Short mmCIF file of C-alpha atoms and ligand atoms in Angstrom, two decimals:
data_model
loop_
_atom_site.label_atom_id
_atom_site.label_comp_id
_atom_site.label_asym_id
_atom_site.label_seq_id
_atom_site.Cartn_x
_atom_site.Cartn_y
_atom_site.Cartn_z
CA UNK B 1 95.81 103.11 94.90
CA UNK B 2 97.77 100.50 96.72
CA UNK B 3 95.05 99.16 99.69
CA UNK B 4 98.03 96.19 100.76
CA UNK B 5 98.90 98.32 103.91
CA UNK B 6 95.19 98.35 104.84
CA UNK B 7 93.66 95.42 104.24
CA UNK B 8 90.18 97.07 105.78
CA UNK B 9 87.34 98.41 103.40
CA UNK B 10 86.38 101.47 105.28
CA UNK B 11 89.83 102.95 104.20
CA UNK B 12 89.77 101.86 101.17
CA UNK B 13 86.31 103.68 100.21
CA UNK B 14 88.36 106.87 101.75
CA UNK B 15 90.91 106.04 99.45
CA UNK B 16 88.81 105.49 96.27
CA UNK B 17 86.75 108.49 97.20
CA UNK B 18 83.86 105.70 97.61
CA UNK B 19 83.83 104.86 94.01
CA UNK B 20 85.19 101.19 95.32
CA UNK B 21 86.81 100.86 92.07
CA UNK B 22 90.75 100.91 91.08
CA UNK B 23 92.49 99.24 93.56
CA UNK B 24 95.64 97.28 93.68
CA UNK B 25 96.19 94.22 96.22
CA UNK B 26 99.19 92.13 97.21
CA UNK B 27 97.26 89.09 98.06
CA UNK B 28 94.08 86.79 97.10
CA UNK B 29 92.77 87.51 100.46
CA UNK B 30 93.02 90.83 100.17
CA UNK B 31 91.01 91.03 96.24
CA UNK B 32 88.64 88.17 97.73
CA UNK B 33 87.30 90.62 100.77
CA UNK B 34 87.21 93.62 98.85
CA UNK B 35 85.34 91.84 95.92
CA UNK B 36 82.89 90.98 98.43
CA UNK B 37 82.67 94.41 99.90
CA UNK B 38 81.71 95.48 96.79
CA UNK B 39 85.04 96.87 95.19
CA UNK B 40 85.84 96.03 91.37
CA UNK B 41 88.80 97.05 89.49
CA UNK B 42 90.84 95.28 91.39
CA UNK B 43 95.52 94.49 90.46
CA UNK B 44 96.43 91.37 92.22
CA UNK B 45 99.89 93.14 91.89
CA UNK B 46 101.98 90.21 93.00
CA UNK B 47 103.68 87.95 90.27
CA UNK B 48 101.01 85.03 89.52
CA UNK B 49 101.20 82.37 91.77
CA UNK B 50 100.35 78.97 89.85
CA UNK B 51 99.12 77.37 92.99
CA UNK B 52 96.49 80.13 92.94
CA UNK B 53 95.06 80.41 89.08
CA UNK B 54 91.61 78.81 89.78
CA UNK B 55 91.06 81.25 92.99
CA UNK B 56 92.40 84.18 90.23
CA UNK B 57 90.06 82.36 87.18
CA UNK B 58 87.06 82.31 89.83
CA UNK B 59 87.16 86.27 90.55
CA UNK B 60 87.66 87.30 86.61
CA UNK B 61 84.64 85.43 86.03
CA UNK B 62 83.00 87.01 89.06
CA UNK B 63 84.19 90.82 88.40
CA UNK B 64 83.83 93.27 86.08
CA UNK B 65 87.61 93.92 85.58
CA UNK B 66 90.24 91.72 87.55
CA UNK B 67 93.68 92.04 86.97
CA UNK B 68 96.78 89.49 87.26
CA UNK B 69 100.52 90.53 86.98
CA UNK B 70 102.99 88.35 85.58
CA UNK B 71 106.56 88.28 84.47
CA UNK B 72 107.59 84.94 83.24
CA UNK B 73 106.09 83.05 80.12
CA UNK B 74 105.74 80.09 82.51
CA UNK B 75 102.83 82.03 83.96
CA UNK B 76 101.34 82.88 80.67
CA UNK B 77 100.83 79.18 79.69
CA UNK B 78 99.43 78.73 83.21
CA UNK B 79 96.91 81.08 81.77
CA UNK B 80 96.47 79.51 78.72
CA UNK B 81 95.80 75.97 79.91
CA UNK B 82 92.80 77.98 82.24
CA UNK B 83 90.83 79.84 79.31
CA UNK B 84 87.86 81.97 81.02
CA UNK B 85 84.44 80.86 80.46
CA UNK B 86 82.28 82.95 78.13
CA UNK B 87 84.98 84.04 75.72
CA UNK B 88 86.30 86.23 78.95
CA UNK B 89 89.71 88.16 78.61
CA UNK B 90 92.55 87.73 81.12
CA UNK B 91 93.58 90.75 81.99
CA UNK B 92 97.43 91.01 82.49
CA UNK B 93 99.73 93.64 83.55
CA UNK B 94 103.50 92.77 82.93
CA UNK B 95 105.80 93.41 85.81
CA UNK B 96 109.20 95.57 84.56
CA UNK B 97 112.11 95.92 86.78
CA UNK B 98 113.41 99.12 86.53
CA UNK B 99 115.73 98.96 89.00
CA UNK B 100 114.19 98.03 92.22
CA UNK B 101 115.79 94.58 91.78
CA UNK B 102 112.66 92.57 93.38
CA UNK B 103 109.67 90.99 90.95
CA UNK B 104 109.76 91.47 87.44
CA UNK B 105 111.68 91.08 83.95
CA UNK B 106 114.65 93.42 83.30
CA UNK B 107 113.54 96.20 81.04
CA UNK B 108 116.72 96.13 79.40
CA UNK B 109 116.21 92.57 78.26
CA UNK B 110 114.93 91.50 74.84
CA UNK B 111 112.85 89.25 77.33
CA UNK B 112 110.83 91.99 78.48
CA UNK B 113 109.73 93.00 75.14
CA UNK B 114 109.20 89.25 73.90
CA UNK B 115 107.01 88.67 76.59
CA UNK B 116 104.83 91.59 76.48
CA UNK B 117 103.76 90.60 72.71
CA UNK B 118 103.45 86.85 73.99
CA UNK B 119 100.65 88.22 76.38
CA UNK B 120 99.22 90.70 73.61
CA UNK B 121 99.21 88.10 70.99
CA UNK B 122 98.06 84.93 73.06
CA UNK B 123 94.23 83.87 72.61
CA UNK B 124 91.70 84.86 76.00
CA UNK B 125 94.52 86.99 77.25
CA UNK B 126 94.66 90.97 76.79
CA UNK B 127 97.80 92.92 77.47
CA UNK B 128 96.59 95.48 80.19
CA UNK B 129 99.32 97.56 81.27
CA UNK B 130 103.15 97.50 82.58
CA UNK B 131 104.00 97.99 85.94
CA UNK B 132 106.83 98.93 87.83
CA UNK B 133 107.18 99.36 91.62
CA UNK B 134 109.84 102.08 92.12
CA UNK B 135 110.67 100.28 96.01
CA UNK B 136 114.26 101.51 95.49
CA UNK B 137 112.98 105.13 96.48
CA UNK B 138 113.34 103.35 99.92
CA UNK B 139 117.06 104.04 100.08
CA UNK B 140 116.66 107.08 98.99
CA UNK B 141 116.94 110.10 101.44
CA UNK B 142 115.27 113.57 100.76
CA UNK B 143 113.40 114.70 97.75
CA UNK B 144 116.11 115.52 95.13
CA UNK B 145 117.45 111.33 95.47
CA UNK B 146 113.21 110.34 95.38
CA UNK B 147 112.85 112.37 92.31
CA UNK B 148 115.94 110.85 90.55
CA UNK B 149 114.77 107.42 91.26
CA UNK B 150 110.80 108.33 90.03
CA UNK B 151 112.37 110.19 86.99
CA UNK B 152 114.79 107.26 85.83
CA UNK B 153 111.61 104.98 86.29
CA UNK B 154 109.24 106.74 84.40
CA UNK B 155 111.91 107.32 81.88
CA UNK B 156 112.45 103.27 81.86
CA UNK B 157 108.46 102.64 81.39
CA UNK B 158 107.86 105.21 78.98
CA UNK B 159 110.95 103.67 76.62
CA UNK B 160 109.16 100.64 76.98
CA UNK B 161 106.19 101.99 75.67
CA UNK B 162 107.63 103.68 73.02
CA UNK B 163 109.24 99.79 72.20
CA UNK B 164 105.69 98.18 72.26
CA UNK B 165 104.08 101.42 70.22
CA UNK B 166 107.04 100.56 67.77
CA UNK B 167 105.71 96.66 67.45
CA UNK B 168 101.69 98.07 67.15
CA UNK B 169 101.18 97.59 71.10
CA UNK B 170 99.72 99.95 72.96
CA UNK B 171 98.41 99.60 76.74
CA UNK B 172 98.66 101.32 80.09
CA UNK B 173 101.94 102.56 81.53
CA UNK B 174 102.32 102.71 86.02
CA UNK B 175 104.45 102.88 88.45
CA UNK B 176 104.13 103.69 92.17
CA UNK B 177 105.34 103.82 95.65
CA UNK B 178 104.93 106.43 98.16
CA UNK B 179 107.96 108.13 98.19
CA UNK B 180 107.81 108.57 94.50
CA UNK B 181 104.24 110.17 94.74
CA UNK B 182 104.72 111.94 97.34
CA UNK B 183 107.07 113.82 95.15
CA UNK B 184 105.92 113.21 91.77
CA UNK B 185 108.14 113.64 89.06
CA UNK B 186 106.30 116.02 85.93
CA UNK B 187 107.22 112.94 83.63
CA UNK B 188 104.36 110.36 85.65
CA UNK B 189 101.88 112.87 83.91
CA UNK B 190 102.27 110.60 81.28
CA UNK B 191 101.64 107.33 82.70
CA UNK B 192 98.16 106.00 83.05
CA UNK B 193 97.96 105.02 86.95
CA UNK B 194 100.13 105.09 89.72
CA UNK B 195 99.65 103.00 92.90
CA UNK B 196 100.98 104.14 95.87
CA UNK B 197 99.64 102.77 99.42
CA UNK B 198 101.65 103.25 102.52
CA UNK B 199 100.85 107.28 101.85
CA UNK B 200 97.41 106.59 104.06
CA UNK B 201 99.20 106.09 107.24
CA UNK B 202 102.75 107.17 106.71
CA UNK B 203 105.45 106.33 109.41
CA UNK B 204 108.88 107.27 110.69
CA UNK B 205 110.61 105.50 107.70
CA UNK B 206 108.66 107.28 105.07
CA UNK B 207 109.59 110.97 107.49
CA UNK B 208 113.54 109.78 107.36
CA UNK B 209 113.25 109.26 103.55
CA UNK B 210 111.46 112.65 103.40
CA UNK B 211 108.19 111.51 101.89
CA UNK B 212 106.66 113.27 104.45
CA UNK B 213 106.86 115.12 108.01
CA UNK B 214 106.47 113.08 111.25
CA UNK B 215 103.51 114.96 111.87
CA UNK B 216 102.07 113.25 109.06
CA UNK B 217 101.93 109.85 110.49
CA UNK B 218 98.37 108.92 111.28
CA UNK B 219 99.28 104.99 113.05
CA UNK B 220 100.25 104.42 116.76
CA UNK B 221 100.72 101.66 119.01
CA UNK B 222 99.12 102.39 122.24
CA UNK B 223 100.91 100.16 125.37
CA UNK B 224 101.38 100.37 129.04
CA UNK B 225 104.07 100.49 131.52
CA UNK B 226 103.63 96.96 132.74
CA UNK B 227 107.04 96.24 134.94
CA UNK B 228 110.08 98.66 136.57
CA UNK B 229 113.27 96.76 136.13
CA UNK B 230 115.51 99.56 137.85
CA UNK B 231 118.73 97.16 137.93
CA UNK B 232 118.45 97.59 134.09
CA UNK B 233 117.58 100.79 134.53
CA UNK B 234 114.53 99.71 132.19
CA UNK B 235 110.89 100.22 131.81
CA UNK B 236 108.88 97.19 130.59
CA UNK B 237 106.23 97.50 128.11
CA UNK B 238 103.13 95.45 127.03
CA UNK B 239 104.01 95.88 123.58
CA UNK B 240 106.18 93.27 121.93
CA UNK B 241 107.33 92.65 118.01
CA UNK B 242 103.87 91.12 117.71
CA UNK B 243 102.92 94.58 118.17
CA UNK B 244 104.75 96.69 116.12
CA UNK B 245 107.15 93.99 114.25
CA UNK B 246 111.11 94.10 113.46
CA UNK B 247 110.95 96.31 111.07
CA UNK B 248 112.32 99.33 112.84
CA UNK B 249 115.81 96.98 113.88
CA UNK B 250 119.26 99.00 114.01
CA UNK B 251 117.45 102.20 112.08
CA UNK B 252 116.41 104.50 114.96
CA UNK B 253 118.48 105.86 117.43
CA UNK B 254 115.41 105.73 119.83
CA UNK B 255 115.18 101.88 118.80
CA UNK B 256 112.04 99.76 117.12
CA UNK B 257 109.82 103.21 117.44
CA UNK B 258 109.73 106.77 118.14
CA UNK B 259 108.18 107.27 121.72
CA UNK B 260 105.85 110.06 121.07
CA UNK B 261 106.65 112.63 123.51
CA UNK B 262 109.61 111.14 125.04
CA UNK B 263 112.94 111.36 122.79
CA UNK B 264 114.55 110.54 125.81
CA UNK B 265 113.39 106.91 125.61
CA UNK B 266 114.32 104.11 123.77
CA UNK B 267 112.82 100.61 122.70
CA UNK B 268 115.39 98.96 122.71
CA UNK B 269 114.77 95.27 122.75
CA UNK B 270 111.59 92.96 122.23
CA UNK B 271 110.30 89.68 122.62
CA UNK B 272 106.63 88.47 121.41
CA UNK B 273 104.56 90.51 123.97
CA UNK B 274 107.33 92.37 125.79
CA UNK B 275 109.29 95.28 125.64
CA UNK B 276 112.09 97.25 127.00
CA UNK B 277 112.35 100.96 127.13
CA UNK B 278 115.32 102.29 128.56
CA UNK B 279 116.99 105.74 128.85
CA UNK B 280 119.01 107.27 125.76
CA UNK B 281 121.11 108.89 128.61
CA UNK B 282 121.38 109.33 132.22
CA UNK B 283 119.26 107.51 133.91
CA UNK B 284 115.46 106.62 134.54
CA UNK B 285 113.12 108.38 136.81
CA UNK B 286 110.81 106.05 137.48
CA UNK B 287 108.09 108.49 139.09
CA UNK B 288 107.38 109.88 135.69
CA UNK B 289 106.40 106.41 134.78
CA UNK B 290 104.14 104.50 136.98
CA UNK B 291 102.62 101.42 136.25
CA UNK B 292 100.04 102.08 134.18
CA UNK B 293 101.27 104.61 132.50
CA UNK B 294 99.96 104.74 128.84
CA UNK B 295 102.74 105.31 126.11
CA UNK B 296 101.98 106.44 121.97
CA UNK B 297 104.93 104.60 119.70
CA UNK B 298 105.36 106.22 115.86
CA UNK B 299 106.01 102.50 114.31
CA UNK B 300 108.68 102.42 111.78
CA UNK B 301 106.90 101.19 109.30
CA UNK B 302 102.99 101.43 109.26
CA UNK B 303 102.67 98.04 106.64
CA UNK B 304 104.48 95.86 109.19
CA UNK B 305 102.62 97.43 112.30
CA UNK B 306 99.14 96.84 110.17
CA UNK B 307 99.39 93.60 109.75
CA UNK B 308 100.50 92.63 113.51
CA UNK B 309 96.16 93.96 114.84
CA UNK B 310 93.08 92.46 114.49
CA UNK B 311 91.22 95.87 114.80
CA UNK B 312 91.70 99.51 114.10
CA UNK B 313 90.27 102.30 116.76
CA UNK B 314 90.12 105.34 114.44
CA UNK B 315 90.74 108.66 116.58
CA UNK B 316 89.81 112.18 115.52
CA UNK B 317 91.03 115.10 117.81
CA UNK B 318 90.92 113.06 120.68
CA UNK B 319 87.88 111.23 119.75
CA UNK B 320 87.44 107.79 118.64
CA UNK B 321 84.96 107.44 115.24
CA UNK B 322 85.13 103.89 115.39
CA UNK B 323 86.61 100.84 114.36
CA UNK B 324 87.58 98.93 111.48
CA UNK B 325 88.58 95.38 110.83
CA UNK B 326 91.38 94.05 108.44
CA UNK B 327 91.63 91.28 106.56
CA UNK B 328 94.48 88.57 106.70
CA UNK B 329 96.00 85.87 104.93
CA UNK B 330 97.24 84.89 101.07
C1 PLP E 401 103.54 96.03 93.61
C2 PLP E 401 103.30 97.16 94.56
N1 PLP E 401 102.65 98.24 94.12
C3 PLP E 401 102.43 99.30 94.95
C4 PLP E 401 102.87 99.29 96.26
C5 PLP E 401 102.64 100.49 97.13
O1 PLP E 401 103.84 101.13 97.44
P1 PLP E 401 104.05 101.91 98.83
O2 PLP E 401 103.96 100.91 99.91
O3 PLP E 401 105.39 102.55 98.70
O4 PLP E 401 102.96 102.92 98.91
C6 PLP E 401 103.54 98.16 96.75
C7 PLP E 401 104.02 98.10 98.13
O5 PLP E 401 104.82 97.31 98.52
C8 PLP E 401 103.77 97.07 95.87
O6 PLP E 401 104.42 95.96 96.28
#
């Protein structure tokens, strides 16, 4: 599983059904505090940054199994010039684009397939796996357009590995994102992982792409009505795009959010620590909203939210369980 939405360990134990073991990050900050939370297993699924190869050196020799993803042979010399101590492997996945367009070498290109047997055949490294990240089912809307995006992915990686069985390669095979597992495709039986993350929270983006219901979504932003601008007809709001972010901007008729419980309201505009609701139509009755007045917002998307708190107050049926406490940085 995919723990870069989280960033907390707590979670991630749910996640990992407490084994603390197979988990992918998107940052060194992110393996760093789970390695010393106890995890193992750990995908630093972000193409090798050379700036950070001693950091990545440092927790292969410390784990049992960490994992680097690369897809340029610039980064496998980086590797080489590093060797681990004690005859220790590194562990490489090989990033394929398969059409999300973002990280990764072509899998149409001769490159791809060159590069894979440069990381099987070089000396200290061992070929792990190939990964894709299907983030293209983001554009997607309803299940039919997922599944044809998860299909003609898996389809893509399990070419490849038919190319690399072809050449006497064989290694794991993965793709992921939520959308894609949350309608899994009877083809990614056959690969050997897939990571999705965002699934733990969900949000209104993943409901509009129809990973899930909106009833699903287990993240809000709590804020308070902190001003009554009635020449605006507005409401102002102690929740600004340090709060919830941008992400939400021009994709929701209701604005950055959904206002839980009020579809009548919209947030329409932000600065750092403010916001502005205002009425979708007609106009405001400001005695249904005194100051005060606490307000639930559905973010857009539960990654950007995540990463805008310091703390987590985790809320069962009306009760909170406790707290947990991310971790930041690169
Ligand atoms: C490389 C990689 N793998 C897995 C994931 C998890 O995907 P999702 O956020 O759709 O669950 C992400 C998320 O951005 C990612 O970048």
């Amino acid at each position: 599983v995919c723990v870069c939405v989280l960033h907390f360990s707590e979670c991630a134990d749910l996640m990992t059904a407490g084994s603390r073991r197979c988990i992918v990050v998107s940052t060194l900050a992110e393996a760093c505090f789970y390695a010393d939370h106890g995890f193992d297993d750990i995908i630093y699924a972000y193409s090798l940054p050379f700036d950070k190869i001693e950091r990545c050196a440092a927790l292969s020799e410390k784990l049992d199994l960490f994992q680097v993803l690369l897809d340029h042979h610039d980064a496998l010399q980086q590797l080489k010039r590093r060797p681990l101590k004690d005859g220790q492997l590194w562990h490489v996945w090989l990033k394929l684009d398969c059409g999300n367009g973002r990280a990764g070498v072509l899998h149409s290109e001769p490159e791809a397939l060159s590069l894979a047997r440069a990381i099987a055949g070089t000396e200290g490294v061992e070929l792990t796996g190939i990964y894709a990240h299907c983030g293209n089912t983001y554009s997607c809307t309803g299940v039919e357009q997922i599944q044809a995006v998860a299909q003609d992915t898996t389809s893509c990686v399990l070419q490849f590995m038919e190319k690399l069985k072809a050449v006497g390669i064989t290694c794991k095979s993965s793709i992921g994102s939520t959308p894609s597992c949350s309608h899994p495709v009877q083809d990614m039986s056959k690969l050997s992982e897939v990571h999705p993350g965002n699934y733990i929270f969900y949000d209104v983006q993943q409901s509009m792409i129809g990973s899930c219901s909106l009833e699903d979504v287990a993240v809000r932003v709590l804020t308070r009505v902190i001003g009554h601008c009635p020449q605006k007809d507005q409401l102002l709001i102690d929740c600004g795009w340090s709060a919830i972010s941008l992400d939400g901007a021009g994709k929701l008729p209701t604005g950055y959010a959904i206002i839980e419980g009020h579809p009548d309201l919209k947030l329409s505009s932000m600065t750092q620590e403010h916001g502005r609701l205002e009425p979708i139509s007609g106009h405001l009755d400001y005695s249904k909203y005194p100051l005060g007045t606490l307000l639930s917002l559905i973010p857009h998307h539960s990654c950007a939210t995540a990463m805008m708190h310091p703390v987590y107050h985790v809320h069962s049926k009306g009760r909170l369980l406790g707290t947990w406490n991310p971790t930041r940085g690169w």
